[in-house]
Amino acid sequence: MRVAVLLLLGVVEARGPCFFNRTQEHCVCYNLSQKSIGSVIQCLAASVVEFWGGELERYTAQPITDLEDAPTVLGSLIIKKIIFGDLLVPEVLLARVLRFFSYTHVEELVFKSCVFQGRGNWAGMAGQGLPILSLQFHNVTSAPLLGREEEFSSLGTWLETLQELAVTESRVTSLPCGIGRLFKALHSLDLAGNSLGDESLLPTFCQGAFPQLQVLSLQHNELTSYPGICQSLRLLPETLRIFNLSAVGLDEVLRPLPPHLEVLDLSRNHLRAVDISLSFLRKLFLSQNLLEAAPSLGNCPRLDTLYLENNSIAELPWEEVKLLGVLREVALDGNPYSCSCSGAGGLQALAATGHLGQGWPQDYRCHLPPGYQGWQVKDVPVSGLRCHSVAVIVPITVVLVLLGLAGA
Ligand SMILES: *[C@@H]1O[C@H](CO)[C@@H](O)[C@H](O)[C@H]1NC(C)=O
Ligand SMILES: *[C@@H]1O[C@H](CO)[C@@H](O)[C@H](O)[C@H]1NC(C)=O
Ligand SMILES: *[C@@H]1O[C@H](CO)[C@@H](O)[C@H](O)[C@H]1NC(C)=O
Ligand SMILES: *[C@@H]1O[C@H](CO)[C@@H](O)[C@H](O)[C@H]1NC(C)=O
């Protein structure tokens, strides 16, 4: 029985050793090649299998035979995730073998550092569903996607059930509108580390594209203007719950933001001020910006987590301390604190609530006044003469005056 033949793309066996870790049910094979079926067989008991390197292109012309028992054999495997890395993948081959995944229980398919070569004929996949729910491409190259919407529509039956898609670090400049419309159930889309510009988002998120999307990651692209991004994303329905705009180069935040957001990551941008009003927001990430004050939170009644590390916040007035004090988790380390009595006192009071994360006390340091520069905020005295001079000096003066009077 040509188990390995079935396991892989239907035609490839592995040479070179496979390493199987039984505890982790994880198998890694290097250098896919024709011979040495024995090494691959041990991977059949794994739930995660990785294939790195080798030559798939040699199998492009080979007919696919001996597959009568494919449903039984493939159906008995427990493999849930397959990773292909460092491979040249002829699209013709992929198009021919993809349907065999319908007999398996593979839910996650990952391609890392692969080059997809040529164009395949996907017509054989028409009407075919697959168990694969998550599809990931990282650092891959392929023929341009533009103009191939028709071709890929044969994959529609499968793609409309796909839940997660990641195409990262792959120099993507745009996803054609028609492709986004195929992903009817997609709830997570990760496009980090590509070359998307403000104007290329508009066709990608056209009317009807990704109608169920809840999680979108666009960090490390070539986006510049927040209004531009919002304009392009305005058609994304109200389903978006998690929005990751970390390190996208924003210098301002404008409305409208998707109204039902629960998690918003705006860290590592150039924001100087933030005014956000989102009634469902629970987590807000603003680390590594240029903020000089904590954002006002009155319009985010459900907020429980706020990260403000490495900004330019010098002081937290008492009003802010009170507001921040009701959150479950706050991180404020790495700011240039002014250790005035109220500044240091406010932070110490906040720390006493126990909600300041791991950075307290070591990463909370004074920048001013000069006498306390470099001190940990926790060590700054906030009681006694320095801070309560009025409270201390006035009664003492009164006592002295009274004593003076009595003496006279
Ligand atoms: C299998 O994985 C476990 C957990 O990571 C590790 O402790 C163990 O050393 C691995 N076994 C082999 C044979 O690599
Ligand atoms: C990306 O993939 C190419 C092959 O297409 C490979 O040569 C390169 O080393 C990969 N880069 C990284 C950072 O993995
Ligand atoms: C946003 O993306 C960055 C970079 O990939 C990641 O480190 C961060 O954890 C993400 N934020 C959230 C809230 O998941
Ligand atoms: C804040 O800056 C410090 C020092 O540059 C760095 O080690 C730390 O990772 C940063 N923290 C965050 C949350 O960005």
Short mmCIF file of C-alpha atoms and ligand atoms in Angstrom, two decimals:
data_model
loop_
_atom_site.label_atom_id
_atom_site.label_comp_id
_atom_site.label_asym_id
_atom_site.label_seq_id
_atom_site.Cartn_x
_atom_site.Cartn_y
_atom_site.Cartn_z
CA MET A 1 0.00 0.00 0.00
CA ARG A 2 1.52 3.27 -1.02
CA VAL A 3 0.71 5.07 2.15
CA ALA A 4 3.34 7.74 1.80
CA VAL A 5 2.18 8.31 -1.71
CA LEU A 6 -1.25 9.08 -0.40
CA LEU A 7 -0.07 11.01 2.58
CA LEU A 8 1.85 13.55 0.64
CA LEU A 9 0.67 15.17 -2.46
CA GLY A 10 -0.38 11.79 -3.74
CA VAL A 11 2.85 11.23 -5.60
CA VAL A 12 5.79 11.98 -3.39
CA GLU A 13 7.64 9.84 -0.92
CA ALA A 14 10.36 11.09 1.33
CA ARG A 15 14.01 10.27 1.34
CA GLY A 16 16.14 11.59 4.09
CA PRO A 17 15.33 11.02 7.67
CA CYS A 18 12.07 11.93 9.27
CA PHE A 19 12.15 12.65 12.98
CA PHE A 20 9.13 11.64 14.97
CA ASN A 21 8.52 12.93 18.48
CA ARG A 22 5.95 10.58 19.93
CA THR A 23 5.20 12.71 22.99
CA GLN A 24 4.37 15.68 20.84
CA GLU A 25 2.89 13.63 17.99
CA HIS A 26 5.09 15.78 15.79
CA CYS A 27 7.04 14.56 12.76
CA VAL A 28 9.57 16.51 10.70
CA CYS A 29 10.97 15.28 7.38
CA TYR A 30 13.76 16.86 5.37
CA ASN A 31 14.40 16.64 1.64
CA LEU A 32 11.35 15.20 -0.01
CA SER A 33 12.38 12.73 -2.61
CA GLN A 34 11.33 9.55 -4.33
CA LYS A 35 12.68 6.76 -2.14
CA SER A 36 12.81 5.68 1.48
CA ILE A 37 9.15 5.24 2.26
CA GLY A 38 10.14 3.71 5.58
CA SER A 39 11.09 6.99 7.12
CA VAL A 40 7.79 8.65 6.29
CA ILE A 41 5.67 5.80 7.59
CA GLN A 42 6.56 6.64 11.20
CA CYS A 43 4.93 10.04 10.63
CA LEU A 44 1.57 8.43 10.07
CA ALA A 45 0.99 8.37 13.82
CA ALA A 46 1.68 12.09 14.12
CA SER A 47 -0.87 14.86 14.34
CA VAL A 48 1.54 17.49 12.98
CA VAL A 49 3.82 16.73 10.04
CA GLU A 50 6.39 19.04 8.48
CA PHE A 51 8.14 18.55 5.16
CA TRP A 52 11.15 20.75 4.51
CA GLY A 53 13.04 20.97 1.24
CA GLY A 54 13.17 18.55 -1.65
CA GLU A 55 11.92 18.42 -5.16
CA LEU A 56 8.24 18.39 -5.91
CA GLU A 57 8.59 19.63 -9.47
CA ARG A 58 9.80 16.22 -10.67
CA TYR A 59 6.36 14.78 -10.03
CA THR A 60 4.43 17.23 -12.11
CA ALA A 61 4.19 14.94 -15.12
CA GLN A 62 3.65 11.73 -13.15
CA PRO A 63 0.13 10.29 -13.39
CA ILE A 64 -1.66 9.79 -10.09
CA THR A 65 -2.59 6.12 -9.76
CA ASP A 66 -3.28 3.46 -7.11
CA LEU A 67 -5.71 5.59 -5.22
CA GLU A 68 -8.72 3.29 -4.85
CA ASP A 69 -8.11 2.86 -1.14
CA ALA A 70 -7.33 6.53 -0.62
CA PRO A 71 -10.54 7.25 1.34
CA THR A 72 -9.92 4.42 3.84
CA VAL A 73 -6.22 5.00 4.25
CA LEU A 74 -6.35 8.77 4.45
CA GLY A 75 -9.44 8.66 6.63
CA SER A 76 -7.60 6.59 9.25
CA LEU A 77 -4.78 9.12 9.71
CA ILE A 78 -4.90 11.50 12.65
CA ILE A 79 -2.85 14.21 10.95
CA LYS A 80 -4.38 17.59 11.73
CA LYS A 81 -1.71 19.94 10.44
CA ILE A 82 0.75 19.79 7.57
CA ILE A 83 3.57 22.27 7.03
CA PHE A 84 5.48 22.50 3.77
CA GLY A 85 8.67 24.54 3.88
CA ASP A 86 11.43 25.53 1.44
CA LEU A 87 9.76 23.94 -1.56
CA LEU A 88 9.11 24.76 -5.15
CA VAL A 89 5.43 23.87 -5.55
CA PRO A 90 4.13 23.47 -9.09
CA GLU A 91 0.56 24.73 -9.04
CA VAL A 92 -0.45 22.06 -11.56
CA LEU A 93 0.50 19.41 -9.04
CA LEU A 94 -1.24 21.13 -6.15
CA ALA A 95 -4.42 21.50 -8.19
CA ARG A 96 -4.38 17.76 -8.95
CA VAL A 97 -3.84 16.50 -5.42
CA LEU A 98 -5.78 18.99 -3.33
CA ARG A 99 -9.00 16.98 -3.61
CA PHE A 100 -7.37 14.06 -1.74
CA PHE A 101 -7.35 16.20 1.38
CA SER A 102 -11.12 15.72 1.45
CA TYR A 103 -10.53 12.18 2.80
CA THR A 104 -8.23 13.38 5.59
CA HIS A 105 -8.79 15.20 8.87
CA VAL A 106 -6.25 17.90 8.06
CA GLU A 107 -7.53 21.20 9.43
CA GLU A 108 -4.44 23.34 8.99
CA LEU A 109 -2.29 23.66 5.90
CA VAL A 110 0.83 25.81 6.03
CA PHE A 111 3.32 26.83 3.36
CA LYS A 112 6.52 28.56 4.49
CA SER A 113 9.19 29.93 2.15
CA CYS A 114 7.65 28.17 -0.83
CA VAL A 115 7.59 29.28 -4.44
CA PHE A 116 4.37 28.46 -6.28
CA GLN A 117 5.29 27.84 -9.86
CA GLY A 118 3.11 28.30 -12.94
CA ARG A 119 -0.66 28.12 -12.93
CA GLY A 120 -2.83 25.13 -12.20
CA ASN A 121 -6.21 24.10 -13.48
CA TRP A 122 -8.53 24.18 -10.49
CA ALA A 123 -11.67 23.10 -12.36
CA GLY A 124 -11.47 19.61 -10.80
CA MET A 125 -12.16 21.15 -7.39
CA ALA A 126 -15.53 22.56 -8.40
CA GLY A 127 -18.13 21.66 -5.78
CA GLN A 128 -15.49 19.97 -3.60
CA GLY A 129 -15.39 20.70 0.13
CA LEU A 130 -12.28 20.14 2.27
CA PRO A 131 -11.79 19.77 6.03
CA ILE A 132 -9.06 22.43 5.97
CA LEU A 133 -10.18 25.41 8.10
CA SER A 134 -6.92 27.31 8.33
CA LEU A 135 -4.64 28.13 5.44
CA GLN A 136 -1.33 29.93 5.98
CA PHE A 137 1.29 31.24 3.59
CA HIS A 138 4.45 32.80 4.97
CA ASN A 139 7.22 34.21 2.76
CA VAL A 140 5.81 32.67 -0.42
CA THR A 141 5.95 33.76 -4.05
CA SER A 142 3.36 33.03 -6.71
CA ALA A 143 2.06 34.24 -10.05
CA PRO A 144 0.09 37.49 -9.58
CA LEU A 145 -3.43 36.96 -8.26
CA LEU A 146 -5.00 39.71 -10.28
CA GLY A 147 -7.23 38.35 -13.03
CA ARG A 148 -7.39 34.86 -11.52
CA GLU A 149 -10.66 35.30 -9.64
CA GLU A 150 -12.49 33.14 -12.20
CA GLU A 151 -9.92 30.35 -11.89
CA PHE A 152 -10.07 30.30 -8.10
CA SER A 153 -13.85 30.37 -8.05
CA SER A 154 -13.69 26.58 -8.63
CA LEU A 155 -12.32 26.43 -5.09
CA GLY A 156 -15.39 28.27 -3.82
CA THR A 157 -17.08 25.34 -2.06
CA TRP A 158 -14.03 24.88 0.10
CA LEU A 159 -13.02 28.51 0.50
CA GLU A 160 -16.47 29.52 1.68
CA THR A 161 -15.95 27.31 4.74
CA LEU A 162 -12.38 28.43 5.49
CA GLN A 163 -12.08 30.23 8.85
CA GLU A 164 -8.52 31.52 8.96
CA LEU A 165 -6.28 32.83 6.23
CA ALA A 166 -2.77 34.21 6.66
CA VAL A 167 -0.61 35.55 3.87
CA THR A 168 2.36 37.11 5.64
CA GLU A 169 5.71 38.53 4.49
CA SER A 170 4.90 37.67 0.90
CA ARG A 171 5.14 41.06 -0.85
CA VAL A 172 1.37 41.15 -1.47
CA THR A 173 0.32 44.52 -2.88
CA SER A 174 -3.40 43.84 -3.18
CA LEU A 175 -5.97 41.05 -3.04
CA PRO A 176 -8.46 41.28 -5.89
CA CYS A 177 -12.00 42.03 -4.83
CA GLY A 178 -13.41 38.83 -6.34
CA ILE A 179 -11.09 36.71 -4.22
CA GLY A 180 -12.24 38.28 -0.95
CA ARG A 181 -15.82 37.48 -1.88
CA LEU A 182 -15.03 33.75 -1.99
CA PHE A 183 -14.20 33.73 1.73
CA LYS A 184 -17.74 33.80 3.06
CA ALA A 185 -17.01 32.36 6.51
CA LEU A 186 -13.52 33.71 7.10
CA HIS A 187 -13.23 35.21 10.58
CA SER A 188 -9.50 35.87 10.76
CA LEU A 189 -7.33 37.48 8.09
CA ASP A 190 -3.64 38.13 8.69
CA LEU A 191 -1.88 40.19 6.01
CA ALA A 192 1.06 41.36 8.13
CA GLY A 193 4.40 42.23 6.61
CA ASN A 194 3.32 42.78 3.02
CA SER A 195 3.35 45.80 0.69
CA LEU A 196 -0.25 46.92 1.03
CA GLY A 197 -0.68 50.67 0.56
CA ASP A 198 -3.66 52.80 1.57
CA GLU A 199 -5.18 52.68 -1.91
CA SER A 200 -4.73 48.92 -2.32
CA LEU A 201 -7.01 48.26 0.65
CA LEU A 202 -10.00 49.62 -1.19
CA PRO A 203 -10.29 46.79 -3.77
CA THR A 204 -9.30 44.18 -1.18
CA PHE A 205 -12.16 45.13 1.15
CA CYS A 206 -14.72 45.78 -1.59
CA GLN A 207 -18.45 45.29 -1.15
CA GLY A 208 -19.17 41.67 -0.20
CA ALA A 209 -15.58 40.72 0.57
CA PHE A 210 -14.97 38.85 3.85
CA PRO A 211 -18.51 39.30 5.17
CA GLN A 212 -17.83 37.47 8.49
CA LEU A 213 -14.44 38.94 9.32
CA GLN A 214 -13.74 39.48 13.02
CA VAL A 215 -9.96 39.65 13.24
CA LEU A 216 -7.79 41.65 10.86
CA SER A 217 -4.03 42.16 11.07
CA LEU A 218 -2.32 44.67 8.82
CA GLN A 219 0.83 45.51 10.75
CA HIS A 220 4.10 46.09 8.90
CA ASN A 221 2.65 47.18 5.60
CA GLU A 222 3.01 50.47 3.75
CA LEU A 223 -0.05 52.16 5.18
CA THR A 224 0.28 55.83 5.98
CA SER A 225 -3.00 57.52 6.65
CA TYR A 226 -5.50 56.42 9.19
CA PRO A 227 -8.42 58.20 7.43
CA GLY A 228 -7.37 56.41 4.25
CA ILE A 229 -7.45 53.05 6.00
CA CYS A 230 -10.82 53.78 7.58
CA GLN A 231 -12.22 54.85 4.26
CA SER A 232 -11.07 51.59 2.68
CA LEU A 233 -12.39 49.48 5.52
CA ARG A 234 -15.74 51.20 5.87
CA LEU A 235 -17.42 48.39 3.97
CA LEU A 236 -16.22 45.79 6.38
CA PRO A 237 -19.41 45.02 8.15
CA GLU A 238 -19.91 45.63 11.80
CA THR A 239 -18.54 42.19 12.58
CA LEU A 240 -14.95 43.29 13.20
CA ARG A 241 -14.09 42.60 16.88
CA ILE A 242 -10.30 42.61 16.96
CA PHE A 243 -8.29 45.12 15.00
CA ASN A 244 -4.50 45.01 15.00
CA LEU A 245 -2.89 48.17 13.66
CA SER A 246 0.38 47.72 15.48
CA ALA A 247 3.41 49.34 13.78
CA VAL A 248 1.60 50.55 10.70
CA GLY A 249 3.06 54.08 10.90
CA LEU A 250 -0.05 55.95 12.08
CA ASP A 251 0.33 59.48 13.36
CA GLU A 252 -3.31 60.17 14.04
CA VAL A 253 -6.49 58.34 14.96
CA LEU A 254 -9.69 59.46 13.39
CA ARG A 255 -13.18 58.13 13.53
CA PRO A 256 -15.02 56.12 12.51
CA LEU A 257 -13.58 52.97 13.95
CA PRO A 258 -15.60 49.77 13.52
CA PRO A 259 -18.21 50.26 16.26
CA HIS A 260 -18.14 46.77 17.81
CA LEU A 261 -14.41 46.50 18.41
CA GLU A 262 -13.44 44.67 21.58
CA VAL A 263 -9.68 44.69 21.13
CA LEU A 264 -7.75 47.51 19.46
CA ASP A 265 -3.99 47.39 19.06
CA LEU A 266 -2.47 50.75 18.10
CA SER A 267 0.92 50.11 19.64
CA ARG A 268 4.22 51.12 17.97
CA ASN A 269 2.85 54.04 15.99
CA HIS A 270 3.49 57.80 16.21
CA LEU A 271 0.30 58.82 17.99
CA ARG A 272 0.49 61.98 20.08
CA ALA A 273 -3.09 62.05 21.25
CA VAL A 274 -5.91 59.54 21.28
CA ASP A 275 -9.60 60.06 21.63
CA ILE A 276 -11.51 56.84 21.40
CA SER A 277 -15.12 56.19 22.04
CA LEU A 278 -16.07 52.54 21.65
CA SER A 279 -18.72 51.15 23.91
CA PHE A 280 -17.67 47.48 23.53
CA LEU A 281 -13.92 48.01 23.80
CA ARG A 282 -12.28 45.77 26.42
CA LYS A 283 -8.58 45.95 25.56
CA LEU A 284 -6.63 48.92 24.26
CA PHE A 285 -2.94 48.71 23.33
CA LEU A 286 -1.09 52.03 22.97
CA SER A 287 2.49 51.13 23.92
CA GLN A 288 5.41 52.76 22.09
CA ASN A 289 3.67 55.90 20.90
CA LEU A 290 4.29 59.58 21.69
CA LEU A 291 1.34 60.12 24.01
CA GLU A 292 1.78 62.81 26.63
CA ALA A 293 -1.34 61.89 28.58
CA ALA A 294 -3.45 58.83 29.24
CA PRO A 295 -6.48 58.76 26.95
CA SER A 296 -9.82 59.69 28.42
CA LEU A 297 -11.72 56.53 29.18
CA GLY A 298 -15.19 57.85 29.87
CA ASN A 299 -16.43 56.71 26.48
CA CYS A 300 -15.13 53.16 26.75
CA PRO A 301 -17.19 51.86 29.67
CA ARG A 302 -16.19 48.19 29.25
CA LEU A 303 -12.45 48.75 29.11
CA ASP A 304 -10.59 46.42 31.47
CA THR A 305 -7.06 46.43 30.01
CA LEU A 306 -4.90 49.36 28.98
CA TYR A 307 -1.28 49.33 27.87
CA LEU A 308 0.58 52.63 27.73
CA GLU A 309 4.21 51.60 28.08
CA ASN A 310 7.01 53.64 26.51
CA ASN A 311 5.10 56.83 25.81
CA SER A 312 5.88 60.37 26.95
CA ILE A 313 3.48 60.53 29.87
CA ALA A 314 4.95 62.64 32.67
CA GLU A 315 2.17 62.76 35.21
CA LEU A 316 -1.12 61.11 36.05
CA PRO A 317 -3.53 63.52 37.70
CA TRP A 318 -5.69 62.10 40.46
CA GLU A 319 -8.75 62.02 38.25
CA GLU A 320 -6.92 59.69 35.89
CA VAL A 321 -5.60 57.57 38.70
CA LYS A 322 -9.15 57.01 39.87
CA LEU A 323 -10.29 56.01 36.41
CA LEU A 324 -7.30 53.76 35.76
CA GLY A 325 -7.70 52.24 39.20
CA VAL A 326 -10.92 50.50 38.20
CA LEU A 327 -9.31 48.62 35.28
CA ARG A 328 -8.20 45.04 35.75
CA GLU A 329 -4.85 45.46 34.04
CA VAL A 330 -2.81 48.60 33.41
CA ALA A 331 0.80 48.90 32.24
CA LEU A 332 2.46 52.31 32.35
CA ASP A 333 6.15 51.52 32.56
CA GLY A 334 8.81 53.21 30.46
CA ASN A 335 7.34 56.71 30.70
CA PRO A 336 9.41 59.76 31.79
CA TYR A 337 7.66 60.41 35.07
CA SER A 338 7.65 63.66 36.89
CA CYS A 339 8.01 62.65 40.50
CA SER A 340 6.22 65.58 41.99
CA CYS A 341 4.25 64.71 45.08
CA SER A 342 1.05 64.26 43.13
CA GLY A 343 2.78 62.47 40.23
CA ALA A 344 4.64 59.93 42.34
CA GLY A 345 1.75 59.72 44.80
CA GLY A 346 -0.69 58.94 42.01
CA LEU A 347 1.43 56.09 40.67
CA GLN A 348 2.02 54.69 44.13
CA ALA A 349 -1.70 54.75 44.78
CA LEU A 350 -2.32 52.99 41.47
CA ALA A 351 0.31 50.38 42.30
CA ALA A 352 -1.46 49.78 45.60
CA THR A 353 -4.52 48.60 43.67
CA GLY A 354 -2.36 45.67 42.49
CA HIS A 355 -3.32 46.07 38.84
CA LEU A 356 -0.02 47.50 37.53
CA GLY A 357 1.60 44.69 35.59
CA GLN A 358 5.03 43.12 35.99
CA GLY A 359 6.90 46.36 35.27
CA TRP A 360 6.19 47.75 38.76
CA PRO A 361 8.32 48.86 40.47
CA GLN A 362 11.55 48.40 38.49
CA ASP A 363 10.46 50.00 35.20
CA TYR A 364 8.74 53.06 36.66
CA ARG A 365 11.41 55.73 36.98
CA CYS A 366 11.52 59.45 37.58
CA HIS A 367 12.70 61.81 34.90
CA LEU A 368 12.06 64.96 36.92
CA PRO A 369 12.71 66.78 39.21
CA PRO A 370 16.53 66.59 38.84
CA GLY A 371 16.91 65.50 42.44
CA TYR A 372 14.95 62.32 41.79
CA GLN A 373 16.08 61.58 38.24
CA GLY A 374 16.58 57.84 37.75
CA TRP A 375 14.87 56.95 41.04
CA GLN A 376 12.22 54.31 41.10
CA VAL A 377 8.88 56.01 41.57
CA LYS A 378 8.11 53.66 44.43
CA ASP A 379 11.02 55.11 46.47
CA VAL A 380 9.97 58.75 46.21
CA PRO A 381 8.67 59.97 49.56
CA VAL A 382 5.19 61.36 49.21
CA SER A 383 4.40 61.93 52.85
CA GLY A 384 6.08 64.25 55.33
CA LEU A 385 7.34 67.77 55.02
CA ARG A 386 8.17 67.81 51.30
CA CYS A 387 4.71 66.92 50.12
CA HIS A 388 2.53 68.14 52.91
CA SER A 389 4.25 71.39 53.68
CA VAL A 390 0.98 73.27 54.08
CA ALA A 391 -0.47 70.56 56.26
CA VAL A 392 2.66 70.38 58.41
CA ILE A 393 3.85 73.96 58.49
CA VAL A 394 0.52 75.66 59.16
CA PRO A 395 -0.28 73.78 62.39
CA ILE A 396 3.31 74.12 63.59
CA THR A 397 3.20 77.84 62.92
CA VAL A 398 -0.09 78.11 64.74
CA VAL A 399 1.31 76.21 67.69
CA LEU A 400 4.40 78.44 67.76
CA VAL A 401 2.28 81.55 67.55
CA LEU A 402 0.06 80.27 70.35
CA LEU A 403 3.13 79.41 72.42
CA GLY A 404 4.51 82.87 71.69
CA LEU A 405 1.25 84.42 72.79
CA ALA A 406 1.16 82.30 75.90
CA GLY A 407 4.75 83.27 76.71
CA ALA A 408 3.91 86.93 76.26
C1 LIG B 1 9.84 15.53 22.30
O1 LIG B 1 9.31 16.76 22.75
C2 LIG B 1 9.42 16.93 24.16
C3 LIG B 1 8.67 18.19 24.54
O2 LIG B 1 9.15 19.30 23.81
C4 LIG B 1 10.90 16.99 24.49
O3 LIG B 1 11.05 17.17 25.90
C5 LIG B 1 11.58 15.70 24.07
O4 LIG B 1 12.96 15.79 24.29
C6 LIG B 1 11.33 15.44 22.59
N1 LIG B 1 11.83 14.12 22.25
C7 LIG B 1 12.69 13.92 21.27
C8 LIG B 1 13.06 12.51 21.01
O5 LIG B 1 13.14 14.84 20.58
C1 LIG B 2 11.96 33.30 1.97
O1 LIG B 2 11.81 32.33 0.97
C2 LIG B 2 12.91 32.23 0.09
C3 LIG B 2 12.56 31.19 -0.94
O2 LIG B 2 11.51 31.65 -1.70
C4 LIG B 2 14.16 31.85 0.87
O3 LIG B 2 15.28 31.81 0.00
C5 LIG B 2 14.41 32.86 1.96
O4 LIG B 2 15.49 32.43 2.77
C6 LIG B 2 13.16 32.97 2.84
N1 LIG B 2 13.36 34.04 3.80
C7 LIG B 2 13.16 33.85 5.10
C8 LIG B 2 13.41 35.05 5.97
O5 LIG B 2 12.79 32.80 5.56
C1 LIG B 3 -0.70 42.64 16.98
O1 LIG B 3 0.35 42.22 16.13
C2 LIG B 3 1.64 42.23 16.75
C3 LIG B 3 2.68 41.92 15.72
O2 LIG B 3 2.35 40.78 15.03
C4 LIG B 3 1.65 41.24 17.89
O3 LIG B 3 2.90 41.23 18.53
C5 LIG B 3 0.56 41.63 18.88
O4 LIG B 3 0.50 40.69 19.92
C6 LIG B 3 -0.80 41.75 18.20
N1 LIG B 3 -1.77 42.32 19.12
C7 LIG B 3 -2.79 41.65 19.64
C8 LIG B 3 -3.69 42.39 20.54
O5 LIG B 3 -2.99 40.48 19.38
C1 LIG B 4 9.79 49.64 26.20
O1 LIG B 4 11.12 50.02 25.93
C2 LIG B 4 12.09 49.14 26.47
C3 LIG B 4 13.46 49.74 26.27
O2 LIG B 4 13.60 50.23 24.97
C4 LIG B 4 11.95 47.77 25.79
O3 LIG B 4 12.86 46.85 26.33
C5 LIG B 4 10.53 47.26 26.04
O4 LIG B 4 10.33 46.05 25.33
C6 LIG B 4 9.50 48.27 25.58
N1 LIG B 4 8.17 47.81 25.99
C7 LIG B 4 7.14 47.78 25.17
C8 LIG B 4 5.89 47.22 25.72
O5 LIG B 4 7.19 48.18 24.02
#
